[in-house]
JSON list of C-alpha atoms in Angstrom, two decimals:
[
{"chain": "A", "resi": 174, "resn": "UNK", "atom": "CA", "xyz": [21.78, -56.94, -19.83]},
{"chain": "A", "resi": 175, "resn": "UNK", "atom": "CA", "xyz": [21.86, -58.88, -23.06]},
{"chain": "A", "resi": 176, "resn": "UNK", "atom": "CA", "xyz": [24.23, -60.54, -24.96]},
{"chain": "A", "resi": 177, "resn": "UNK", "atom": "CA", "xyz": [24.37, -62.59, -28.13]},
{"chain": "A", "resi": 178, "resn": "UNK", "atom": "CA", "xyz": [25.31, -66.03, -26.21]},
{"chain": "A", "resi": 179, "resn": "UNK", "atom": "CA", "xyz": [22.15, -65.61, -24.16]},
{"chain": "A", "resi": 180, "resn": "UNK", "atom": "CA", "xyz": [19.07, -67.42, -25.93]},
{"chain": "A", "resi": 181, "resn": "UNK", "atom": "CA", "xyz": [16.11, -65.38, -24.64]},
{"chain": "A", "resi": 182, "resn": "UNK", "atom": "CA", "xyz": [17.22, -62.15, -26.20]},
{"chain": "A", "resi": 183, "resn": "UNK", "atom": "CA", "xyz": [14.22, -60.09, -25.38]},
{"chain": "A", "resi": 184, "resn": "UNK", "atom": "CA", "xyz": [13.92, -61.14, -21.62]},
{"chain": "A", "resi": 185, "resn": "UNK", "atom": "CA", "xyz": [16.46, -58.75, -20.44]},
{"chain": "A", "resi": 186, "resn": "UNK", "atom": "CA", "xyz": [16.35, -55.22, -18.82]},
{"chain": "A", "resi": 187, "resn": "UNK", "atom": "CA", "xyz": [18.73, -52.73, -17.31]},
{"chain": "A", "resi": 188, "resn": "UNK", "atom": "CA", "xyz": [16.62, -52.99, -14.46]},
{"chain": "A", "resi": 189, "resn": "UNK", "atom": "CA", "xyz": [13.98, -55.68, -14.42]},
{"chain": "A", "resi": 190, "resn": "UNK", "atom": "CA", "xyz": [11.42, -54.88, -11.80]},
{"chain": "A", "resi": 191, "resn": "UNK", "atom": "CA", "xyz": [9.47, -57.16, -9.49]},
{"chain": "A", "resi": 192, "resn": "UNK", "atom": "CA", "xyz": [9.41, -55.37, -6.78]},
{"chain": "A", "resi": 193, "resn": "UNK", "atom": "CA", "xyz": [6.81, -52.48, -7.80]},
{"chain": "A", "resi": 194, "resn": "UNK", "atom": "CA", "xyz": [6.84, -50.42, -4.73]},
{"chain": "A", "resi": 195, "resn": "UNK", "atom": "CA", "xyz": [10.79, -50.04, -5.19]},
{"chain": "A", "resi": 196, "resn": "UNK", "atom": "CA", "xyz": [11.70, -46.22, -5.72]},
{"chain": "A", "resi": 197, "resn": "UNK", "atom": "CA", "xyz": [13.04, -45.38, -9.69]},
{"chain": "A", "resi": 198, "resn": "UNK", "atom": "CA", "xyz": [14.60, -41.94, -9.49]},
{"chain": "A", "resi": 199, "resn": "UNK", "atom": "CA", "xyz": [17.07, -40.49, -11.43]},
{"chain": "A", "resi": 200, "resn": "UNK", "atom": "CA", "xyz": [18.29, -43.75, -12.99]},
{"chain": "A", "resi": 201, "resn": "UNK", "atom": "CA", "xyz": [20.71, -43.40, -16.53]},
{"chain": "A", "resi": 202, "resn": "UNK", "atom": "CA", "xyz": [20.03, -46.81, -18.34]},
{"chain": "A", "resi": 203, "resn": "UNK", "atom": "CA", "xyz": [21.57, -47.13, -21.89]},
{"chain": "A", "resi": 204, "resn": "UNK", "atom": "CA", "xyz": [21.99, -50.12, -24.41]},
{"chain": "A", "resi": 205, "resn": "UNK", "atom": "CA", "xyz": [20.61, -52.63, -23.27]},
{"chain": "A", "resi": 206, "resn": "UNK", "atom": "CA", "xyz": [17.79, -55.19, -25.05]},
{"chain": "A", "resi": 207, "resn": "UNK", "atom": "CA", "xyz": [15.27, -53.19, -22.31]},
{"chain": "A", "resi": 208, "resn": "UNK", "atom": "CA", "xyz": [15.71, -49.75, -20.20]},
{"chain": "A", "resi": 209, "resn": "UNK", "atom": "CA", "xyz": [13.47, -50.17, -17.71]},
{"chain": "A", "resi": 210, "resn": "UNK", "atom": "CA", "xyz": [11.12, -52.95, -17.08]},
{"chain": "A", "resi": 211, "resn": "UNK", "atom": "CA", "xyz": [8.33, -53.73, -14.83]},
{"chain": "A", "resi": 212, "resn": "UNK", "atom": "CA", "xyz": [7.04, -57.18, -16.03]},
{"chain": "A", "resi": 213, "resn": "UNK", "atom": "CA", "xyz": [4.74, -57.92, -13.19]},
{"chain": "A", "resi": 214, "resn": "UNK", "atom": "CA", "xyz": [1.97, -60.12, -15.13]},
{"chain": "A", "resi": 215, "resn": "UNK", "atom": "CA", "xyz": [5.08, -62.43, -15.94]},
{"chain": "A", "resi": 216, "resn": "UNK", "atom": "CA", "xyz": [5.43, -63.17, -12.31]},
{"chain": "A", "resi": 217, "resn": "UNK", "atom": "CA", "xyz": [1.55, -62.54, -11.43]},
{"chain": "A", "resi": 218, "resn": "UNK", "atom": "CA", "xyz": [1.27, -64.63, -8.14]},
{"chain": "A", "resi": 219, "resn": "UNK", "atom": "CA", "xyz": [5.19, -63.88, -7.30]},
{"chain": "A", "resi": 220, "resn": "UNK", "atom": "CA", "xyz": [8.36, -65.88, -7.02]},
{"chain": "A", "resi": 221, "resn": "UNK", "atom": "CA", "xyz": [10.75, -67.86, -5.08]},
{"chain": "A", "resi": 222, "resn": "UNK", "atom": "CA", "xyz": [9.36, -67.03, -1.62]},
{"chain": "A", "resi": 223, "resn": "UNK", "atom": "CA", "xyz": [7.17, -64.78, -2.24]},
{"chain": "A", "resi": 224, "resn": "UNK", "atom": "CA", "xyz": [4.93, -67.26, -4.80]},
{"chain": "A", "resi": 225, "resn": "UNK", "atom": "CA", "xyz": [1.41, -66.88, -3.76]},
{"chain": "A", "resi": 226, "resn": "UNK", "atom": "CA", "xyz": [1.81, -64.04, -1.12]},
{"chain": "A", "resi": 227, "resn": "UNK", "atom": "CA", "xyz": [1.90, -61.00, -3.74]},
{"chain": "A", "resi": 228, "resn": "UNK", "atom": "CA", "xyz": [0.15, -59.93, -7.03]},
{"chain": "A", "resi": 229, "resn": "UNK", "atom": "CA", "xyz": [3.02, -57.58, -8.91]},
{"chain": "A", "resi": 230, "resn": "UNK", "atom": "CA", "xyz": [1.15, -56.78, -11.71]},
{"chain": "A", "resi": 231, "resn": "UNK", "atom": "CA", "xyz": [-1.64, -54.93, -9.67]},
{"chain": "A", "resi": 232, "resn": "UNK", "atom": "CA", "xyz": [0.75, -53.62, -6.62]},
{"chain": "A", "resi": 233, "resn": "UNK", "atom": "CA", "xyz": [1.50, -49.61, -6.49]},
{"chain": "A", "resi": 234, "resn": "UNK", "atom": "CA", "xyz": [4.38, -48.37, -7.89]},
{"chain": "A", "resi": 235, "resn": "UNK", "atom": "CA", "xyz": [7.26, -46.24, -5.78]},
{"chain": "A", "resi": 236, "resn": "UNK", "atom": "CA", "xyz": [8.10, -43.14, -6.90]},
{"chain": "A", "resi": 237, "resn": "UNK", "atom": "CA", "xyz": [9.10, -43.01, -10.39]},
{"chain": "A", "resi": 238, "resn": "UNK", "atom": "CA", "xyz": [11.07, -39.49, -11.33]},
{"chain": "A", "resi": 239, "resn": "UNK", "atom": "CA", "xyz": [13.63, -38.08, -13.59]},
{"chain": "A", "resi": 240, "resn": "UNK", "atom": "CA", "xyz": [14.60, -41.17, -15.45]},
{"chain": "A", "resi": 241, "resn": "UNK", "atom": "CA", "xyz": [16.48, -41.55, -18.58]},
{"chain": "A", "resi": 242, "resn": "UNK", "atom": "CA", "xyz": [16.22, -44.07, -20.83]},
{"chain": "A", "resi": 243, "resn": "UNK", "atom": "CA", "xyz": [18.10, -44.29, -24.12]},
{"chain": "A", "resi": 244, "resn": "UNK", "atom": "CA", "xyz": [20.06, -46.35, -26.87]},
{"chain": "A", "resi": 245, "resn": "UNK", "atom": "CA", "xyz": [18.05, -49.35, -25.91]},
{"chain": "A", "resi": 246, "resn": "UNK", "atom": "CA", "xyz": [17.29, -52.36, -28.47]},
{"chain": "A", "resi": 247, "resn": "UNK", "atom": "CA", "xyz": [13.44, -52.39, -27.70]},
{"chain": "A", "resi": 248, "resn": "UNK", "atom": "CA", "xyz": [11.84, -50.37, -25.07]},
{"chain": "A", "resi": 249, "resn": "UNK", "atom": "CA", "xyz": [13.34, -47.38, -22.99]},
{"chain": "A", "resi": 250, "resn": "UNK", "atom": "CA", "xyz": [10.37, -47.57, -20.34]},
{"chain": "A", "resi": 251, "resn": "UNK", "atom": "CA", "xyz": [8.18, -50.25, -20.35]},
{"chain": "A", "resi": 252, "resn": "UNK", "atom": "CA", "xyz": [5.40, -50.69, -18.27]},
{"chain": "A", "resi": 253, "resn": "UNK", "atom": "CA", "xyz": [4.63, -53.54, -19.38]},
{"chain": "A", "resi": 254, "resn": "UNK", "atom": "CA", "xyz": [0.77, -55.12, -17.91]},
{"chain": "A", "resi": 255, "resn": "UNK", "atom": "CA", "xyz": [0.00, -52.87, -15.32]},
{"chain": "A", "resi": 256, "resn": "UNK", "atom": "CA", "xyz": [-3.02, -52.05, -12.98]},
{"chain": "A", "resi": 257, "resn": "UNK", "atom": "CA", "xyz": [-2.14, -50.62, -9.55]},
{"chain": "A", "resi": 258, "resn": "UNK", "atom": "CA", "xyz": [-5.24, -51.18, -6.90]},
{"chain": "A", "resi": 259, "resn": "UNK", "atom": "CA", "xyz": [-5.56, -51.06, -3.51]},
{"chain": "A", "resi": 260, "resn": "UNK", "atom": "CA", "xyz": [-4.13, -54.22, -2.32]},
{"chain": "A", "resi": 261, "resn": "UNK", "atom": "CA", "xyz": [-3.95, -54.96, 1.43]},
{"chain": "A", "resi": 262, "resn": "UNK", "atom": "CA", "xyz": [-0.77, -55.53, 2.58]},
{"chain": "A", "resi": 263, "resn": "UNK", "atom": "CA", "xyz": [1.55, -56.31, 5.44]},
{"chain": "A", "resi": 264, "resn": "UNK", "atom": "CA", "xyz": [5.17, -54.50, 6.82]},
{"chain": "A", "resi": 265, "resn": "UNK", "atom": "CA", "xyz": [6.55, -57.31, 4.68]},
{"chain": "A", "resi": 266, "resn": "UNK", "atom": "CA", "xyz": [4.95, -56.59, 1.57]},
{"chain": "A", "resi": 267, "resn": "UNK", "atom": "CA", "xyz": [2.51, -59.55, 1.39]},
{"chain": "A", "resi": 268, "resn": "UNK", "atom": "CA", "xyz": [-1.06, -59.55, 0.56]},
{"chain": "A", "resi": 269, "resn": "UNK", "atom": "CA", "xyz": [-2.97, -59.96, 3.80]},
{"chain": "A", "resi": 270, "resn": "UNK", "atom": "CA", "xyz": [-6.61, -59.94, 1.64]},
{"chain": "A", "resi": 271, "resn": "UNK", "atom": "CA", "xyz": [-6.16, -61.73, -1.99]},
{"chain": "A", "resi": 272, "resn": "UNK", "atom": "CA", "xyz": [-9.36, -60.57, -2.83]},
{"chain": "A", "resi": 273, "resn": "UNK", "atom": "CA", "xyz": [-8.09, -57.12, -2.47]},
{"chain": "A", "resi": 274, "resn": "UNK", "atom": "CA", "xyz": [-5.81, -57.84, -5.84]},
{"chain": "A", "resi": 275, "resn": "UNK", "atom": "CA", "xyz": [-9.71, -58.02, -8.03]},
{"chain": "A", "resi": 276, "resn": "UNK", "atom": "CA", "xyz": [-10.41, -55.06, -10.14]},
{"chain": "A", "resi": 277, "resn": "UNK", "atom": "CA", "xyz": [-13.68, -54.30, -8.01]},
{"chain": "A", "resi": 278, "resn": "UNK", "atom": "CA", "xyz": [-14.26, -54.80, -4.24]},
{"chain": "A", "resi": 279, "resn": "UNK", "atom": "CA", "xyz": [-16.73, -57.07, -3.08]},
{"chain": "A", "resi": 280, "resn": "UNK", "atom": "CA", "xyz": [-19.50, -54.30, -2.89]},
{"chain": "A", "resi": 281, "resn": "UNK", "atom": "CA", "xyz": [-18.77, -53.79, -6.39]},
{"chain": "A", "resi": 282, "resn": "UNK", "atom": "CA", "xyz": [-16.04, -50.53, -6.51]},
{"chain": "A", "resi": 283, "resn": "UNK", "atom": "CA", "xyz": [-13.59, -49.53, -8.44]},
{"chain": "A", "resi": 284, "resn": "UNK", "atom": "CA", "xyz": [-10.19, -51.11, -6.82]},
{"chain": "A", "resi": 285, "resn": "UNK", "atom": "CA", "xyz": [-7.76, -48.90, -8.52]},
{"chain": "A", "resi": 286, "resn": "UNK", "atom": "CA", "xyz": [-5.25, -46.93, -7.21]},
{"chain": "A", "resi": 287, "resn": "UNK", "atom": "CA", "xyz": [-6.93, -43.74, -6.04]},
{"chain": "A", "resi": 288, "resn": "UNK", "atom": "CA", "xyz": [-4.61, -41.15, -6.50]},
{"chain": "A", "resi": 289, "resn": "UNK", "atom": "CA", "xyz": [-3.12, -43.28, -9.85]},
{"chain": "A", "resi": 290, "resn": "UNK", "atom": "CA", "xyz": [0.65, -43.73, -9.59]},
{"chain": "A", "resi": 291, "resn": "UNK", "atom": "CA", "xyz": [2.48, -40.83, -11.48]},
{"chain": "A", "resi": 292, "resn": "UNK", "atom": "CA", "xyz": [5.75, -41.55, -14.12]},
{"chain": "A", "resi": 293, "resn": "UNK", "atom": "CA", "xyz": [7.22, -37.80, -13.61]},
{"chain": "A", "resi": 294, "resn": "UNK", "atom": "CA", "xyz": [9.86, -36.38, -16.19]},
{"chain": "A", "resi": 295, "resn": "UNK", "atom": "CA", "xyz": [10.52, -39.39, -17.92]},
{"chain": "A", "resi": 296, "resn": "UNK", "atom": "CA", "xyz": [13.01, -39.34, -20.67]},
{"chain": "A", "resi": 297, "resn": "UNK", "atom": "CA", "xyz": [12.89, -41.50, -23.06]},
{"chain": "A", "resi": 298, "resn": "UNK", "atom": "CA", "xyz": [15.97, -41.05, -26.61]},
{"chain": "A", "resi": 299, "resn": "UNK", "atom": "CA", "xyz": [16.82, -43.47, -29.37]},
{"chain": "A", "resi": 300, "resn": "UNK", "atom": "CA", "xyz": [14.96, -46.48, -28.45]},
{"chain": "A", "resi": 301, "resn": "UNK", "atom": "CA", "xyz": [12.27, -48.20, -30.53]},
{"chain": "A", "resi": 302, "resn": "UNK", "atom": "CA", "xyz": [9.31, -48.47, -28.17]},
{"chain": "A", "resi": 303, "resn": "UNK", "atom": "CA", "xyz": [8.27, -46.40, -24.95]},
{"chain": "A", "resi": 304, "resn": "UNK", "atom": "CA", "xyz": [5.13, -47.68, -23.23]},
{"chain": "A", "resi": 305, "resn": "UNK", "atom": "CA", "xyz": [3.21, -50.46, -22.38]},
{"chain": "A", "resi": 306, "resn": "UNK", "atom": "CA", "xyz": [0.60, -53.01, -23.99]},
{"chain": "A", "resi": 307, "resn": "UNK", "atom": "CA", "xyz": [-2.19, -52.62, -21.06]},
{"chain": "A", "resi": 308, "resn": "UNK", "atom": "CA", "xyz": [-1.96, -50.10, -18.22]},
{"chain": "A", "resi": 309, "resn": "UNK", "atom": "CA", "xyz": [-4.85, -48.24, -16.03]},
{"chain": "A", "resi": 310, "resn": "UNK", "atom": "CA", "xyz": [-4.87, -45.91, -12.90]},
{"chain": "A", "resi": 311, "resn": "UNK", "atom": "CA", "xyz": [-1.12, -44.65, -14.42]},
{"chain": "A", "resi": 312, "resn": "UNK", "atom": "CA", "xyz": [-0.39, -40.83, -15.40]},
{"chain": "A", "resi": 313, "resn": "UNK", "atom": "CA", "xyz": [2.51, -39.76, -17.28]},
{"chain": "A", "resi": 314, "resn": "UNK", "atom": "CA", "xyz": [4.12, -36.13, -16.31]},
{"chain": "A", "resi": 315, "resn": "UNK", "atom": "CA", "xyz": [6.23, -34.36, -17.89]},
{"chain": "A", "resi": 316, "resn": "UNK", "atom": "CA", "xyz": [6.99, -37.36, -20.27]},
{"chain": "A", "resi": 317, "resn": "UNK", "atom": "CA", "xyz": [9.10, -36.05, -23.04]},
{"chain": "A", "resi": 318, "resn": "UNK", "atom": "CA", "xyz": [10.18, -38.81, -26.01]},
{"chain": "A", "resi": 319, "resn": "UNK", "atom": "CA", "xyz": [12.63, -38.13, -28.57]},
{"chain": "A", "resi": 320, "resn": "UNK", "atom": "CA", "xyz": [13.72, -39.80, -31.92]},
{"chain": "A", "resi": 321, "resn": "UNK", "atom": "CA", "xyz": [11.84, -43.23, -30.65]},
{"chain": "A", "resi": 322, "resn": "UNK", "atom": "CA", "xyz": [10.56, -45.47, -33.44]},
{"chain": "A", "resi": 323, "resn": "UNK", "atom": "CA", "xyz": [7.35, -45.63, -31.00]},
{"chain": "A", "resi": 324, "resn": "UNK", "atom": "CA", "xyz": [7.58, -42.80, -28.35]},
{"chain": "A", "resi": 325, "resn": "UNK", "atom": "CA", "xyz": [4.18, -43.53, -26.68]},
{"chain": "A", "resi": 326, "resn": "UNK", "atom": "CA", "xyz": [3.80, -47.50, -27.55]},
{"chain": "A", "resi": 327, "resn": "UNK", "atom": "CA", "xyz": [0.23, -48.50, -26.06]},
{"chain": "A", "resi": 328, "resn": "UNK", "atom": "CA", "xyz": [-1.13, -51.93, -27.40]},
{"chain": "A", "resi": 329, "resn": "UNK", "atom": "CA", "xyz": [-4.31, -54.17, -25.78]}
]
């Protein structure tokens, strides 16, 4: 959440997501400086324990369903910097093969997520932005936006 005694207004979610396989379904976020965040390139080689064992902004997302974001100072969804791929990983979570976190495999491929992830019957109401600034191998269905400044906010 955010508050005006805090100094990095803008750095705040209703839920802040690190963790990108996590499952997001049927959360209610409201009034906060962010809905729903998934700032993975801010953390892109991990934290605390798991610094230099993961690489967030390119992991797969859980399920994401039947969300509802609203009321919220800057974005309702935001996606933020993502790229899912096919990252090697073990029971814990932590990349086994760092070279599986590149955008091609060694022989040259296409290393994204193959089916992409799916954001299903998102709602976003009342917020100013919905989106993300860079984001590949994601589809969007059933999105609906209502009386956002920005309802689909896409920016590279």
């Amino acid at each position: 959440c955010s508050v005006n005694w805090i100094t990095n207004v803008g750095l705040h979610a209703g839920i802040f997501l690190i963790g990108m396989t996590n499952d997001l379904i049927e959360n209610r976020v409201a009034g906060h400086e962010n809905c729903l965040w998934t700032p993975g390139g801010a953390r892109g080689d991990g934290h605390g324990a798991a610094l230099g064992k993961v690489c967030p902004m390119y992991t797969p997302f859980g399920e994401i369903r039947g969300n509802v974001n609203h009321d919220c100072q800057r974005f309702g969804l935001y996606l933020d910097n993502q790229f899912p791929r096919n990252i090697e990983r073990d029971e814990d979570g932590y990349v086994t093969d760092k070279a599986s976190c590149q955008e091609f495999t060694a022989d040259g491929l296409d290393n994204g997520l193959q089916p992409a992830n799916v954001v299903k019957d998102e709602f976003d109401w009342h917020n100013m932005f919905v989106g993300q600034y860079n984001l590949g191998d994601i589809q969007f269905d059933g999105y609906t936006g209502v009386n956002n400044h920005h309802s689909m906010y896409w920016k590279s």
